[in-house]
Amino acid sequence: MKAMSFPSDIEIAQINEHDNMKNINEIANKIGLTPDDIEPYGHYKAKFSGRSITKSMEKDDGKLILVTSINPTPAGEGKSTVAIGLADSLQSIGKKTVLALREPSLGPVMGMKGGATGGGYAQVVPMEDINLHFTGDMHALTCAVNTLAALIDNHIHQGNQLNIDPRRIVWKRALDINDRALRNTVVGLGGPFNSMPREEHFEIIVASELMAVLCLAQDIDDLKERISSILIAYTFDKKPIFVRDLHVEGAITVLLKDALKPNLVQTLENTPAIIHGGPFANIAHGCNSILATKLAMKLGDYAVTEAGFGADLGGEKFMDIVAPRLSHAPNAIVIVATIRALKYNGGQALSDIQNEDLNALNLGFKNLKRHIHNMRYYHVPVVVAINKFATDTDNEIKLLTSLCDELGVDVQLAEIHHEGSKGGQALAKAVVKATEKESQYTRLYEDEETTEAKIATIASEVYGANNVEYSKKARNQLQTLKDNAWDDLPICIAKTQYSLSDDPKRLGSPKDFTLHVTDIVPKLGAGFVVVLTGNIMTMPGLPKKPAALNMDVDNEGTIGGLF
Amino acid sequence: MKAMSFPSDIEIAQINEHDNMKNINEIANKIGLTPDDIEPYGHYKAKFSGRSITKSMEKDDGKLILVTSINPTPAGEGKSTVAIGLADSLQSIGKKTVLALREPSLGPVMGMKGGATGGGYAQVVPMEDINLHFTGDMHALTCAVNTLAALIDNHIHQGNQLNIDPRRIVWKRALDINDRALRNTVVGLGGPFNSMPREEHFEIIVASELMAVLCLAQDIDDLKERISSILIAYTFDKKPIFVRDLHVEGAITVLLKDALKPNLVQTLENTPAIIHGGPFANIAHGCNSILATKLAMKLGDYAVTEAGFGADLGGEKFMDIVAPRLSHAPNAIVIVATIRALKYNGGQALSDIQNEDLNALNLGFKNLKRHIHNMRYYHVPVVVAINKFATDTDNEIKLLTSLCDELGVDVQLAEIHHEGSKGGQALAKAVVKATEKESQYTRLYEDEETTEAKIATIASEVYGANNVEYSKKARNQLQTLKDNAWDDLPICIAKTQYSLSDDPKRLGSPKDFTLHVTDIVPKLGAGFVVVLTGNIMTMPGLPKKPAALNMDVDNEGTIGGLF
């Protein structure tokens, strides 16, 4: 918890940006790149040039560290803050380190106060730019998603040679805005000069398959191939229609050729940070782009990356979807927890969370324990990082340490938020040690198993469910997957992030529950099958008092009220 | 007409970009700016920094040259090509010249083959970037427009304290996409958790008032003030609601703080070009931003800018809306015509246009004559530029020259498309001479006149109409303007670009016609009243074979099929 006198994130960031931020050419130089190897966006942001990406890929991989966490709670975990602070701490103990993170979506920035660029003395900068338009990747994606939608509707309007059923278009328009009014719409009204009336459901851009496609593509050719494979609709005869049937994969790839290049920025302590791509961790795989992580490994001796939400969602997907496509499994996994969040998991009320409660901590520890168990499944060394808050008591810290000791897992306190790198050096040293251990990456399932088998494995091994139930729609979709031979793809489960189960209210480590599969959606460009459980919203709304109400900018361009 | 062997625009651009394009720091240096005065976007594009904009505004103005044209025809005029070529030609005869142009909208690029960056040897580069995402201004605007719409719908959803009537929301969502399916939609469906159902009509971003606002703003404070004044809706009691009533002008300005900074690029001949803003010339005022034109005047001894569509639309609006806000009227006006287009105006069929037809030329000359007459109204020297095509015959050129001579207007042939600057030196010299003449800028009307009086003046003096008829809706809106004291604003007529009348089929210089006013829309942020005549489409559609079908990009990022 921040003390009253502790400065806000934007205050810390703006003071640093003024005093301490280095020209992006200097940051590039730290990782062996010349000014010609990057394409500057202002003086503090850059994209890697196509040539420098190709050149870097010839280097050997450094060590990869994956930062994940317990299930998120309103009490706060600070996973991004720990990931950023860990990279700074590794740098501060003399390790050549590069950070790879997701880029924030702008929609939520206008809604809830709080960005996605870390906090306190562990931030990536320039934080205002990164949280706003950054280098335009989200906007390029938005443009591409909606251009594809317009091309589909135009095809139908111009004679519908492909016989597309307007009721069976699966491609959705998207914006980088929290806009509940666009969840359910009817488009194409106004008579025969204005397209064909049909239902449309806008998503937030980070939920679009195209974001996942961008994040999994290895180069422009792979991007184009993935785009051409995207399932966009079915015909009146229920035959699948792909982007390639419209012959517009070239145009959509043209719109994304620059967005595919990872972005280089820096932390408050001038550690190079590659921030690129940001798919939702519930509906998609929830990690920054493959290219960003690869570059971080190629250009650093240590690459720190992060997976979205808890280890059950982002962590599992990193290990089962991303790692095989990286051709490099993590050399160590860091699971972030806070004592507050564990106590919340153990039943302590949020309003009491600043008070010592050893019983709640003991109960809530089960959530962390389950995630440790899950991550150990992959045979990669695990370290627990406790993101320390001022309200944590010595007794609580002692209890948590002994609970971790019982499991034989290394646990380290990190005081990164208030202290920066020097608060994370013990964690950094433990992580370095972990990466030096023997590891034998083992997947949870093989892609060739049946969809039901893969789902069953994740449900029981990761979530602890003892049963999986399919809706009628999901059963039909299982048949569609079989009929079309789309059965050999990895599984991307869309589930609430708040619980290991599909019920956001069941905290801790729930037992004896059923996972309810409501729908199954093949994402053939991304190359995975999304399995929906419970109600997953792909277009958020704004709150009663949106953060937008507090924002302002003066005539010199200085922003206030952003965070 | 391009000969078969003449290279395509993208071929010329790509060869030049490889061989001849200079680092943007060198272009900045030509106009006295250091690398710190600009914010690079890659190595060949930049934004002016806020500080360098402020600093530049202290300098004296150079001469301003406005390029406009006859009514556009399918035979082609090449106004942008002439504007770019004129700037190169001025530079080549030793004049320090800066070009100011609109930035292209991406939507049409996906539809019809052909960009908005000039043609042949008169282009601005890097042309692919400029025609695609450029520096993200259009995307920032799109984001801001739709964020504002989401905030309006959210206000209604969260209790509607302002009593906004969902049937009377005038703010429209927008995309930079040609998408007829979004012209008429219903949003907010799906029950009480998903906003209030209502009609929504998406526009293309360049038709949005926010684009006009950005282009007329003098600085961040003025931008914020204009945004706060935008009329977004009426209450159930028909009281107007403005952005300031929602308290989100700060947030929307935050989204546009970088988009407000003009962009610096170069021509094929390395003339500095400031490309910024691009409002539709029918629904809005159709010129690049005030800031771009001011910077061009401050940093060049000669500033060349362009107004959209013909002199009846963009030209008139430049003189009556933009010039007063620039505090600088043009020192010379160039009217671009082609012999082909004049013959088309005189009734020659497009399929015959390559054949000599002196009679059609003589008849069609009336269109040019009317525009010369109109522009002379403002008491600014006029030069006619004939953009020469290979099919123009000596007899045609001789006839056109003598017709211009009769009017006492200087006429010059420009062979800029095939020849570059050396094909435009005679024009450049004539223009320099014109700027040295006495000029006494006179406005067509005063803002304080009644709306009807201002409309009547434009209709009779510019279009040659002998009557103005108002629909019932337009009459009601006149009353609304009076009731709310919105009556003292300049007029922005939305009219077909193809005719001086409101009927696109009436070419040449129509007589004895009535102008039909269908609607009147106050744009209080932009600070003008839009008067709609005939059917004006604010969301274009894609053609049967969109240009997107031909686009591709290889693994090195080289684009093909763009133009």
JSON list of N, CA and C in Angstrom, two decimals, chain B residues 46-92:
[
{"chain": "B", "resi": 46, "resn": "ALA", "atom": "N", "xyz": [8.78, 13.09, -39.67]},
{"chain": "B", "resi": 46, "resn": "ALA", "atom": "CA", "xyz": [8.93, 13.65, -38.33]},
{"chain": "B", "resi": 46, "resn": "ALA", "atom": "C", "xyz": [7.72, 14.50, -38.01]},
{"chain": "B", "resi": 47, "resn": "LYS", "atom": "N", "xyz": [7.49, 14.70, -36.74]},
{"chain": "B", "resi": 47, "resn": "LYS", "atom": "CA", "xyz": [6.58, 15.73, -36.28]},
{"chain": "B", "resi": 47, "resn": "LYS", "atom": "C", "xyz": [7.41, 16.91, -35.78]},
{"chain": "B", "resi": 48, "resn": "PHE", "atom": "N", "xyz": [6.89, 18.11, -35.93]},
{"chain": "B", "resi": 48, "resn": "PHE", "atom": "CA", "xyz": [7.50, 19.26, -35.28]},
{"chain": "B", "resi": 48, "resn": "PHE", "atom": "C", "xyz": [7.31, 19.12, -33.78]},
{"chain": "B", "resi": 49, "resn": "SER", "atom": "N", "xyz": [8.32, 19.44, -33.00]},
{"chain": "B", "resi": 49, "resn": "SER", "atom": "CA", "xyz": [8.12, 19.42, -31.55]},
{"chain": "B", "resi": 49, "resn": "SER", "atom": "C", "xyz": [7.27, 20.62, -31.16]},
{"chain": "B", "resi": 50, "resn": "GLY", "atom": "N", "xyz": [6.62, 20.53, -30.00]},
{"chain": "B", "resi": 50, "resn": "GLY", "atom": "CA", "xyz": [5.81, 21.64, -29.51]},
{"chain": "B", "resi": 50, "resn": "GLY", "atom": "C", "xyz": [6.64, 22.93, -29.41]},
{"chain": "B", "resi": 51, "resn": "ARG", "atom": "N", "xyz": [7.87, 22.77, -28.91]},
{"chain": "B", "resi": 51, "resn": "ARG", "atom": "CA", "xyz": [8.74, 23.92, -28.73]},
{"chain": "B", "resi": 51, "resn": "ARG", "atom": "C", "xyz": [9.11, 24.57, -30.07]},
{"chain": "B", "resi": 52, "resn": "SER", "atom": "N", "xyz": [9.38, 23.74, -31.08]},
{"chain": "B", "resi": 52, "resn": "SER", "atom": "CA", "xyz": [9.79, 24.33, -32.36]},
{"chain": "B", "resi": 52, "resn": "SER", "atom": "C", "xyz": [8.60, 25.00, -33.06]},
{"chain": "B", "resi": 53, "resn": "ILE", "atom": "N", "xyz": [7.39, 24.51, -32.80]},
{"chain": "B", "resi": 53, "resn": "ILE", "atom": "CA", "xyz": [6.20, 25.19, -33.35]},
{"chain": "B", "resi": 53, "resn": "ILE", "atom": "C", "xyz": [6.09, 26.59, -32.75]},
{"chain": "B", "resi": 54, "resn": "THR", "atom": "N", "xyz": [6.18, 26.65, -31.42]},
{"chain": "B", "resi": 54, "resn": "THR", "atom": "CA", "xyz": [6.08, 27.94, -30.73]},
{"chain": "B", "resi": 54, "resn": "THR", "atom": "C", "xyz": [7.16, 28.91, -31.22]},
{"chain": "B", "resi": 55, "resn": "LYS", "atom": "N", "xyz": [8.37, 28.40, -31.32]},
{"chain": "B", "resi": 55, "resn": "LYS", "atom": "CA", "xyz": [9.52, 29.22, -31.73]},
{"chain": "B", "resi": 55, "resn": "LYS", "atom": "C", "xyz": [9.32, 29.74, -33.17]},
{"chain": "B", "resi": 56, "resn": "SER", "atom": "N", "xyz": [8.85, 28.84, -34.05]},
{"chain": "B", "resi": 56, "resn": "SER", "atom": "CA", "xyz": [8.68, 29.23, -35.46]},
{"chain": "B", "resi": 56, "resn": "SER", "atom": "C", "xyz": [7.63, 30.31, -35.63]},
{"chain": "B", "resi": 57, "resn": "MET", "atom": "N", "xyz": [6.62, 30.30, -34.75]},
{"chain": "B", "resi": 57, "resn": "MET", "atom": "CA", "xyz": [5.51, 31.24, -34.90]},
{"chain": "B", "resi": 57, "resn": "MET", "atom": "C", "xyz": [5.95, 32.69, -34.70]},
{"chain": "B", "resi": 58, "resn": "GLU", "atom": "N", "xyz": [7.15, 32.88, -34.12]},
{"chain": "B", "resi": 58, "resn": "GLU", "atom": "CA", "xyz": [7.64, 34.24, -33.92]},
{"chain": "B", "resi": 58, "resn": "GLU", "atom": "C", "xyz": [8.21, 34.85, -35.20]},
{"chain": "B", "resi": 59, "resn": "LYS", "atom": "N", "xyz": [8.46, 34.02, -36.22]},
{"chain": "B", "resi": 59, "resn": "LYS", "atom": "CA", "xyz": [9.07, 34.52, -37.46]},
{"chain": "B", "resi": 59, "resn": "LYS", "atom": "C", "xyz": [8.04, 35.27, -38.32]},
{"chain": "B", "resi": 60, "resn": "ASP", "atom": "N", "xyz": [8.57, 36.00, -39.32]},
{"chain": "B", "resi": 60, "resn": "ASP", "atom": "CA", "xyz": [7.68, 36.68, -40.28]},
{"chain": "B", "resi": 60, "resn": "ASP", "atom": "C", "xyz": [7.11, 35.67, -41.29]},
{"chain": "B", "resi": 61, "resn": "ASP", "atom": "N", "xyz": [5.95, 36.03, -41.85]},
{"chain": "B", "resi": 61, "resn": "ASP", "atom": "CA", "xyz": [5.35, 35.18, -42.88]},
{"chain": "B", "resi": 61, "resn": "ASP", "atom": "C", "xyz": [6.05, 35.35, -44.23]},
{"chain": "B", "resi": 62, "resn": "GLY", "atom": "N", "xyz": [6.23, 34.22, -44.94]},
{"chain": "B", "resi": 62, "resn": "GLY", "atom": "CA", "xyz": [6.59, 34.30, -46.35]},
{"chain": "B", "resi": 62, "resn": "GLY", "atom": "C", "xyz": [5.33, 34.49, -47.20]},
{"chain": "B", "resi": 63, "resn": "LYS", "atom": "N", "xyz": [5.48, 34.37, -48.52]},
{"chain": "B", "resi": 63, "resn": "LYS", "atom": "CA", "xyz": [4.34, 34.49, -49.43]},
{"chain": "B", "resi": 63, "resn": "LYS", "atom": "C", "xyz": [3.55, 33.19, -49.45]},
{"chain": "B", "resi": 64, "resn": "LEU", "atom": "N", "xyz": [2.22, 33.32, -49.54]},
{"chain": "B", "resi": 64, "resn": "LEU", "atom": "CA", "xyz": [1.36, 32.14, -49.54]},
{"chain": "B", "resi": 64, "resn": "LEU", "atom": "C", "xyz": [0.72, 31.96, -50.92]},
{"chain": "B", "resi": 65, "resn": "ILE", "atom": "N", "xyz": [0.86, 30.77, -51.46]},
{"chain": "B", "resi": 65, "resn": "ILE", "atom": "CA", "xyz": [0.28, 30.44, -52.78]},
{"chain": "B", "resi": 65, "resn": "ILE", "atom": "C", "xyz": [-0.75, 29.34, -52.61]},
{"chain": "B", "resi": 66, "resn": "LEU", "atom": "N", "xyz": [-1.99, 29.62, -53.02]},
{"chain": "B", "resi": 66, "resn": "LEU", "atom": "CA", "xyz": [-3.07, 28.63, -52.90]},
{"chain": "B", "resi": 66, "resn": "LEU", "atom": "C", "xyz": [-3.29, 27.98, -54.25]},
{"chain": "B", "resi": 67, "resn": "VAL", "atom": "N", "xyz": [-3.25, 26.63, -54.27]},
{"chain": "B", "resi": 67, "resn": "VAL", "atom": "CA", "xyz": [-3.52, 25.89, -55.51]},
{"chain": "B", "resi": 67, "resn": "VAL", "atom": "C", "xyz": [-4.93, 25.32, -55.43]},
{"chain": "B", "resi": 68, "resn": "THR", "atom": "N", "xyz": [-5.75, 25.68, -56.42]},
{"chain": "B", "resi": 68, "resn": "THR", "atom": "CA", "xyz": [-7.11, 25.15, -56.49]},
{"chain": "B", "resi": 68, "resn": "THR", "atom": "C", "xyz": [-7.36, 24.72, -57.93]},
{"chain": "B", "resi": 69, "resn": "SER", "atom": "N", "xyz": [-8.60, 24.40, -58.28]},
{"chain": "B", "resi": 69, "resn": "SER", "atom": "CA", "xyz": [-8.80, 23.84, -59.63]},
{"chain": "B", "resi": 69, "resn": "SER", "atom": "C", "xyz": [-10.22, 24.05, -60.12]},
{"chain": "B", "resi": 70, "resn": "ILE", "atom": "N", "xyz": [-10.43, 23.66, -61.36]},
{"chain": "B", "resi": 70, "resn": "ILE", "atom": "CA", "xyz": [-11.79, 23.56, -61.91]},
{"chain": "B", "resi": 70, "resn": "ILE", "atom": "C", "xyz": [-12.51, 22.41, -61.20]},
{"chain": "B", "resi": 71, "resn": "ASN", "atom": "N", "xyz": [-13.79, 22.21, -61.51]},
{"chain": "B", "resi": 71, "resn": "ASN", "atom": "CA", "xyz": [-14.50, 21.07, -60.91]},
{"chain": "B", "resi": 71, "resn": "ASN", "atom": "C", "xyz": [-13.85, 19.77, -61.36]},
{"chain": "B", "resi": 72, "resn": "PRO", "atom": "N", "xyz": [-13.64, 18.85, -60.44]},
{"chain": "B", "resi": 72, "resn": "PRO", "atom": "CA", "xyz": [-13.00, 17.59, -60.80]},
{"chain": "B", "resi": 72, "resn": "PRO", "atom": "C", "xyz": [-13.85, 16.78, -61.79]},
{"chain": "B", "resi": 73, "resn": "THR", "atom": "N", "xyz": [-13.17, 16.07, -62.67]},
{"chain": "B", "resi": 73, "resn": "THR", "atom": "CA", "xyz": [-13.85, 15.21, -63.66]},
{"chain": "B", "resi": 73, "resn": "THR", "atom": "C", "xyz": [-13.13, 13.87, -63.69]},
{"chain": "B", "resi": 74, "resn": "PRO", "atom": "N", "xyz": [-13.76, 12.86, -64.26]},
{"chain": "B", "resi": 74, "resn": "PRO", "atom": "CA", "xyz": [-13.05, 11.57, -64.41]},
{"chain": "B", "resi": 74, "resn": "PRO", "atom": "C", "xyz": [-11.88, 11.67, -65.38]},
{"chain": "B", "resi": 75, "resn": "ALA", "atom": "N", "xyz": [-11.78, 12.77, -66.14]},
{"chain": "B", "resi": 75, "resn": "ALA", "atom": "CA", "xyz": [-10.66, 12.93, -67.08]},
{"chain": "B", "resi": 75, "resn": "ALA", "atom": "C", "xyz": [-9.37, 13.32, -66.36]},
{"chain": "B", "resi": 76, "resn": "GLY", "atom": "N", "xyz": [-9.48, 13.81, -65.13]},
{"chain": "B", "resi": 76, "resn": "GLY", "atom": "CA", "xyz": [-8.27, 14.06, -64.33]},
{"chain": "B", "resi": 76, "resn": "GLY", "atom": "C", "xyz": [-7.76, 15.47, -64.42]},
{"chain": "B", "resi": 77, "resn": "GLU", "atom": "N", "xyz": [-7.38, 16.03, -63.25]},
{"chain": "B", "resi": 77, "resn": "GLU", "atom": "CA", "xyz": [-6.85, 17.39, -63.22]},
{"chain": "B", "resi": 77, "resn": "GLU", "atom": "C", "xyz": [-5.41, 17.41, -62.69]},
{"chain": "B", "resi": 78, "resn": "GLY", "atom": "N", "xyz": [-5.13, 16.62, -61.65]},
{"chain": "B", "resi": 78, "resn": "GLY", "atom": "CA", "xyz": [-3.77, 16.58, -61.10]},
{"chain": "B", "resi": 78, "resn": "GLY", "atom": "C", "xyz": [-3.41, 17.79, -60.27]},
{"chain": "B", "resi": 79, "resn": "LYS", "atom": "N", "xyz": [-4.35, 18.23, -59.44]},
{"chain": "B", "resi": 79, "resn": "LYS", "atom": "CA", "xyz": [-4.11, 19.43, -58.62]},
{"chain": "B", "resi": 79, "resn": "LYS", "atom": "C", "xyz": [-2.96, 19.21, -57.62]},
{"chain": "B", "resi": 80, "resn": "SER", "atom": "N", "xyz": [-2.97, 18.06, -56.92]},
{"chain": "B", "resi": 80, "resn": "SER", "atom": "CA", "xyz": [-1.88, 17.78, -55.97]},
{"chain": "B", "resi": 80, "resn": "SER", "atom": "C", "xyz": [-0.55, 17.68, -56.70]},
{"chain": "B", "resi": 81, "resn": "THR", "atom": "N", "xyz": [-0.56, 17.03, -57.84]},
{"chain": "B", "resi": 81, "resn": "THR", "atom": "CA", "xyz": [0.66, 16.90, -58.62]},
{"chain": "B", "resi": 81, "resn": "THR", "atom": "C", "xyz": [1.21, 18.27, -58.97]},
{"chain": "B", "resi": 82, "resn": "VAL", "atom": "N", "xyz": [0.32, 19.19, -59.37]},
{"chain": "B", "resi": 82, "resn": "VAL", "atom": "CA", "xyz": [0.78, 20.54, -59.74]},
{"chain": "B", "resi": 82, "resn": "VAL", "atom": "C", "xyz": [1.27, 21.29, -58.49]},
{"chain": "B", "resi": 83, "resn": "ALA", "atom": "N", "xyz": [0.57, 21.14, -57.36]},
{"chain": "B", "resi": 83, "resn": "ALA", "atom": "CA", "xyz": [1.01, 21.82, -56.15]},
{"chain": "B", "resi": 83, "resn": "ALA", "atom": "C", "xyz": [2.42, 21.35, -55.76]},
{"chain": "B", "resi": 84, "resn": "ILE", "atom": "N", "xyz": [2.63, 20.03, -55.79]},
{"chain": "B", "resi": 84, "resn": "ILE", "atom": "CA", "xyz": [3.95, 19.48, -55.44]},
{"chain": "B", "resi": 84, "resn": "ILE", "atom": "C", "xyz": [5.00, 19.93, -56.44]},
{"chain": "B", "resi": 85, "resn": "GLY", "atom": "N", "xyz": [4.65, 19.83, -57.73]},
{"chain": "B", "resi": 85, "resn": "GLY", "atom": "CA", "xyz": [5.58, 20.23, -58.78]},
{"chain": "B", "resi": 85, "resn": "GLY", "atom": "C", "xyz": [5.90, 21.72, -58.72]},
{"chain": "B", "resi": 86, "resn": "LEU", "atom": "N", "xyz": [4.90, 22.53, -58.39]},
{"chain": "B", "resi": 86, "resn": "LEU", "atom": "CA", "xyz": [5.13, 23.97, -58.27]},
{"chain": "B", "resi": 86, "resn": "LEU", "atom": "C", "xyz": [6.14, 24.27, -57.15]},
{"chain": "B", "resi": 87, "resn": "ALA", "atom": "N", "xyz": [5.97, 23.57, -56.03]},
{"chain": "B", "resi": 87, "resn": "ALA", "atom": "CA", "xyz": [6.92, 23.77, -54.93]},
{"chain": "B", "resi": 87, "resn": "ALA", "atom": "C", "xyz": [8.33, 23.37, -55.35]},
{"chain": "B", "resi": 88, "resn": "ASP", "atom": "N", "xyz": [8.44, 22.21, -56.04]},
{"chain": "B", "resi": 88, "resn": "ASP", "atom": "CA", "xyz": [9.76, 21.79, -56.53]},
{"chain": "B", "resi": 88, "resn": "ASP", "atom": "C", "xyz": [10.33, 22.80, -57.52]},
{"chain": "B", "resi": 89, "resn": "SER", "atom": "N", "xyz": [9.46, 23.33, -58.38]},
{"chain": "B", "resi": 89, "resn": "SER", "atom": "CA", "xyz": [9.92, 24.28, -59.40]},
{"chain": "B", "resi": 89, "resn": "SER", "atom": "C", "xyz": [10.38, 25.59, -58.76]},
{"chain": "B", "resi": 90, "resn": "LEU", "atom": "N", "xyz": [9.63, 26.03, -57.75]},
{"chain": "B", "resi": 90, "resn": "LEU", "atom": "CA", "xyz": [10.05, 27.24, -57.02]},
{"chain": "B", "resi": 90, "resn": "LEU", "atom": "C", "xyz": [11.41, 27.01, -56.39]},
{"chain": "B", "resi": 91, "resn": "GLN", "atom": "N", "xyz": [11.59, 25.85, -55.79]},
{"chain": "B", "resi": 91, "resn": "GLN", "atom": "CA", "xyz": [12.89, 25.53, -55.18]},
{"chain": "B", "resi": 91, "resn": "GLN", "atom": "C", "xyz": [13.97, 25.53, -56.24]},
{"chain": "B", "resi": 92, "resn": "SER", "atom": "N", "xyz": [13.64, 24.97, -57.42]},
{"chain": "B", "resi": 92, "resn": "SER", "atom": "CA", "xyz": [14.67, 24.83, -58.48]},
{"chain": "B", "resi": 92, "resn": "SER", "atom": "C", "xyz": [15.06, 26.18, -59.08]}
]
